[in-house]
GROMACS .gro file of C-alpha atoms in nm:
model
  191
    1ARG     CA    1  13.658   2.351   9.491
    2GLU     CA    2  13.992   2.417   9.649
    3ILE     CA    3  14.087   2.776   9.632
    4PRO     CA    4  14.466   2.824   9.669
    5VAL     CA    5  14.533   3.156   9.856
    6ARG     CA    6  14.815   3.371   9.984
    7LEU     CA    7  14.761   3.600  10.286
    8ARG     CA    8  14.987   3.908  10.299
    9TRP     CA    9  15.000   4.164  10.587
   10ALA     CA   10  15.238   4.389  10.752
   11ALA     CA   11  15.380   4.260  11.069
   12ASP     CA   12  15.346   4.600  11.229
   13ALA     CA   13  14.993   4.678  11.118
   14PRO     CA   14  14.735   4.740  11.392
   15THR     CA   15  14.487   4.460  11.435
   16PRO     CA   16  14.212   4.374  11.355
   17MET     CA   17  14.301   4.459  10.996
   18PRO     CA   18  14.058   4.553  10.721
   19VAL     CA   19  14.061   4.290  10.443
   20VAL     CA   20  14.104   4.317  10.076
   21ILE     CA   21  14.046   4.020   9.839
   22TRP     CA   22  14.257   4.068   9.528
   23SER     CA   23  14.144   3.899   9.200
   24HIS     CA   24  14.439   3.854   8.958
   25ALA     CA   25  14.445   3.947   8.602
   26GLY     CA   26  14.409   3.716   8.308
   27SER     CA   27  14.207   3.407   8.291
   28TRP     CA   28  14.288   3.086   8.480
   29ARG     CA   29  14.615   3.040   8.664
   30GLY     CA   30  14.799   2.769   8.841
   31ALA     CA   31  14.775   2.718   9.214
   32ASP     CA   32  15.113   2.902   9.273
   33GLU     CA   33  15.104   3.149   8.969
   34GLY     CA   34  14.768   3.297   9.049
   35ARG     CA   35  14.840   3.379   9.416
   36THR     CA   36  15.166   3.543   9.323
   37SER     CA   37  15.056   3.705   8.995
   38HIS     CA   38  15.079   4.082   9.028
   39ALA     CA   39  15.210   4.058   9.390
   40THR     CA   40  15.329   4.420   9.383
   41TRP     CA   41  14.961   4.529   9.408
   42SER     CA   42  14.880   4.321   9.721
   43LYS     CA   43  15.209   4.414   9.882
   44VAL     CA   44  15.130   4.777   9.849
   45LEU     CA   45  14.792   4.711  10.006
   46ALA     CA   46  14.947   4.508  10.282
   47SER     CA   47  15.199   4.798  10.354
   48ALA     CA   48  14.912   5.022  10.398
   49GLY     CA   49  14.760   4.809  10.681
   50TYR     CA   50  14.530   4.575  10.497
   51ALA     CA   51  14.517   4.199  10.515
   52VAL     CA   52  14.532   4.080  10.150
   53VAL     CA   53  14.379   3.757  10.057
   54HIS     CA   54  14.516   3.676   9.713
   55PRO     CA   55  14.347   3.362   9.556
   56SER     CA   56  14.455   3.172   9.254
   57HIS     CA   57  14.160   3.142   9.017
   58VAL     CA   58  14.214   2.783   8.908
   59PRO     CA   59  14.011   2.613   8.632
   60PRO     CA   60  13.720   2.392   8.731
   61THR     CA   61  13.746   2.016   8.671
   62ASP     CA   62  13.508   1.870   8.410
   63GLU     CA   63  13.287   1.745   8.679
   64GLN     CA   64  13.287   2.089   8.860
   65LEU     CA   65  13.212   2.251   8.522
   66ALA     CA   66  12.921   2.011   8.464
   67GLN     CA   67  12.778   2.094   8.810
   68LEU     CA   68  12.805   2.467   8.736
   69CYS     CA   69  12.628   2.422   8.413
   70VAL     CA   70  12.330   2.262   8.585
   71GLU     CA   71  12.328   2.520   8.871
   72PHE     CA   72  12.318   2.805   8.626
   73GLY     CA   73  12.049   2.643   8.408
   74LEU     CA   74  12.252   2.526   8.120
   75THR     CA   75  12.119   2.170   8.062
   76ASN     CA   76  12.236   2.144   7.712
   77PRO     CA   77  12.592   2.011   7.693
   78GLU     CA   78  12.663   2.212   7.391
   79ASP     CA   79  12.595   2.537   7.595
   80CYS     CA   80  12.885   2.439   7.831
   81VAL     CA   81  13.164   2.456   7.576
   82ASP     CA   82  13.409   2.708   7.726
   83ALA     CA   83  13.679   2.872   7.524
   84THR     CA   84  13.831   3.016   7.847
   85LEU     CA   85  13.940   2.653   7.943
   86SER     CA   86  14.123   2.572   7.627
   87GLU     CA   87  14.454   2.427   7.705
   88GLY     CA   88  14.481   2.630   8.039
   89GLU     CA   89  14.596   2.939   7.854
   90ASP     CA   90  14.449   3.278   7.837
   91VAL     CA   91  14.222   3.324   7.529
   92GLU     CA   92  14.166   3.665   7.385
   93PHE     CA   93  13.838   3.750   7.222
   94GLU     CA   94  13.784   4.048   6.981
   95PRO     CA   95  13.558   4.303   7.122
   96GLY     CA   96  13.195   4.225   7.055
   97THR     CA   97  13.263   3.856   7.001
   98PHE     CA   98  13.090   3.605   7.230
   99ASN     CA   99  13.256   3.339   7.451
  100PRO     CA  100  12.998   3.063   7.518
  101PHE     CA  101  12.944   2.982   7.873
  102GLY     CA  102  13.215   3.193   8.060
  103ALA     CA  103  13.311   2.956   8.337
  104VAL     CA  104  13.542   3.235   8.451
  105GLY     CA  105  13.235   3.445   8.499
  106ILE     CA  106  13.084   3.208   8.730
  107CYS     CA  107  13.397   3.053   8.906
  108ARG     CA  108  13.560   3.374   9.003
  109PRO     CA  109  13.267   3.538   9.183
  110GLY     CA  110  13.170   3.204   9.328
  111ASP     CA  111  13.519   3.137   9.456
  112THR     CA  112  13.531   3.478   9.608
  113ALA     CA  113  13.193   3.440   9.774
  114ALA     CA  114  13.328   3.114   9.928
  115LEU     CA  115  13.642   3.299  10.049
  116ILE     CA  116  13.429   3.563  10.209
  117ALA     CA  117  13.216   3.307  10.376
  118GLY     CA  118  13.548   3.138  10.499
  119LEU     CA  119  13.674   3.463  10.647
  120GLY     CA  120  13.349   3.498  10.847
  121ALA     CA  121  13.402   3.158  10.979
  122GLY     CA  122  13.758   3.233  11.090
  123MET     CA  123  13.952   3.090  10.804
  124PHE     CA  124  14.276   3.262  10.919
  125ASP     CA  125  14.211   3.289  11.297
  126ASP     CA  126  14.537   3.123  11.395
  127THR     CA  127  14.737   3.350  11.165
  128VAL     CA  128  14.622   3.711  11.207
  129GLU     CA  129  14.324   3.910  11.346
  130LEU     CA  130  14.098   4.029  11.059
  131ASP     CA  131  13.815   4.295  11.072
  132THR     CA  132  13.580   4.122  10.836
  133SER     CA  133  13.334   4.404  10.862
  134GLN     CA  134  13.580   4.617  10.674
  135LEU     CA  135  13.601   4.416  10.343
  136ALA     CA  136  13.684   4.526   9.989
  137VAL     CA  137  13.699   4.318   9.664
  138ILE     CA  138  13.948   4.448   9.411
  139GLY     CA  139  14.035   4.310   9.064
  140TRP     CA  140  14.251   4.424   8.787
  141SER     CA  141  14.196   4.348   8.413
  142GLY     CA  142  14.057   3.995   8.386
  143GLY     CA  143  14.013   4.015   8.761
  144SER     CA  144  13.796   4.322   8.738
  145GLY     CA  145  13.493   4.099   8.654
  146THR     CA  146  13.507   3.960   9.009
  147PRO     CA  147  13.423   4.291   9.205
  148MET     CA  148  13.194   4.400   8.908
  149GLN     CA  149  12.979   4.072   8.937
  150LEU     CA  150  12.965   4.076   9.311
  151ALA     CA  151  12.851   4.433   9.291
  152GLY     CA  152  12.554   4.315   9.069
  153SER     CA  153  12.677   4.373   8.711
  154GLY     CA  154  12.531   4.128   8.469
  155ARG     CA  155  12.742   3.894   8.244
  156VAL     CA  156  12.621   3.684   7.958
  157ILE     CA  157  12.729   3.313   8.007
  158ALA     CA  158  12.526   3.148   7.717
  159VAL     CA  159  12.382   3.258   7.388
  160GLY     CA  160  11.999   3.328   7.433
  161MET     CA  161  12.024   3.351   7.819
  162ASP     CA  162  11.965   3.660   8.022
  163PRO     CA  163  12.271   3.806   8.168
  164LEU     CA  164  12.377   3.630   8.500
  165ARG     CA  165  12.345   3.865   8.788
  166VAL     CA  166  12.487   3.775   9.134
  167PRO     CA  167  12.298   3.956   9.405
  168PRO     CA  168  12.514   4.232   9.558
  169ARG     CA  169  12.684   4.133   9.881
  170SER     CA  170  12.591   4.343  10.196
  171ASP     CA  171  12.915   4.227  10.363
  172VAL     CA  172  13.148   4.393  10.116
  173ARG     CA  173  13.210   4.763  10.182
  174ALA     CA  174  13.389   4.844   9.859
  175TYR     CA  175  13.433   4.717   9.514
  176VAL     CA  176  13.724   4.832   9.288
  177ALA     CA  177  13.745   4.719   8.920
  178LEU     CA  178  14.084   4.842   8.763
  179SER     CA  179  14.134   4.826   8.391
  180LEU     CA  180  13.806   4.669   8.309
  181GLY     CA  181  13.675   4.591   7.961
  182GLY     CA  182  13.337   4.716   8.001
  183PRO     CA  183  13.003   4.644   7.805
  184GLY     CA  184  13.049   4.458   7.487
  185PHE     CA  185  13.375   4.322   7.597
  186SER     CA  186  13.409   3.952   7.747
  187ASN     CA  187  13.038   3.909   7.757
  188TRP     CA  188  12.954   4.209   7.975
  189TYR     CA  189  12.595   4.308   7.924
  190ASP     CA  190  12.511   4.635   7.779
  191GLU     CA  191  12.178   4.775   7.905
   0.00000   0.00000   0.00000
């Protein structure tokens, strides 16, 4: 998957800069819309001395979705129906209702993990000096699922399956989930 990103930083910030990955609100976004959505948040963080990586969470292609289904143990095509992909628009669910196979719940943490790996491999070496040992993942509203999942919270992705848990990452120093839905909303598991 290609993950469109915008990198923001203050020109006068001391380097190397600590890094924040900002997960935008809502569901899927277009390449330009996602990385500029809620730009004020990332601009404030950049003005405080952080390098802010602001990805666009773009929907998977049918082929990518099929691959994700298999990787996460969903071998029945009917289990791979995903209401979050309907016509590229946000889909709202009533609290307590179930969205079968939340591709958003797999793609967002997967995309962010890929970005973290890219940072460690020097993704922005020619642009700015980053301190990848000082890394935070922050998300707001629909984006709050990204830090929650990367920190180890479980999310149900298909009826009858145990909640998907991504092992917490040792390379992330802070997780911040702003305006999150919580258990019972958007397939969050209530233990």
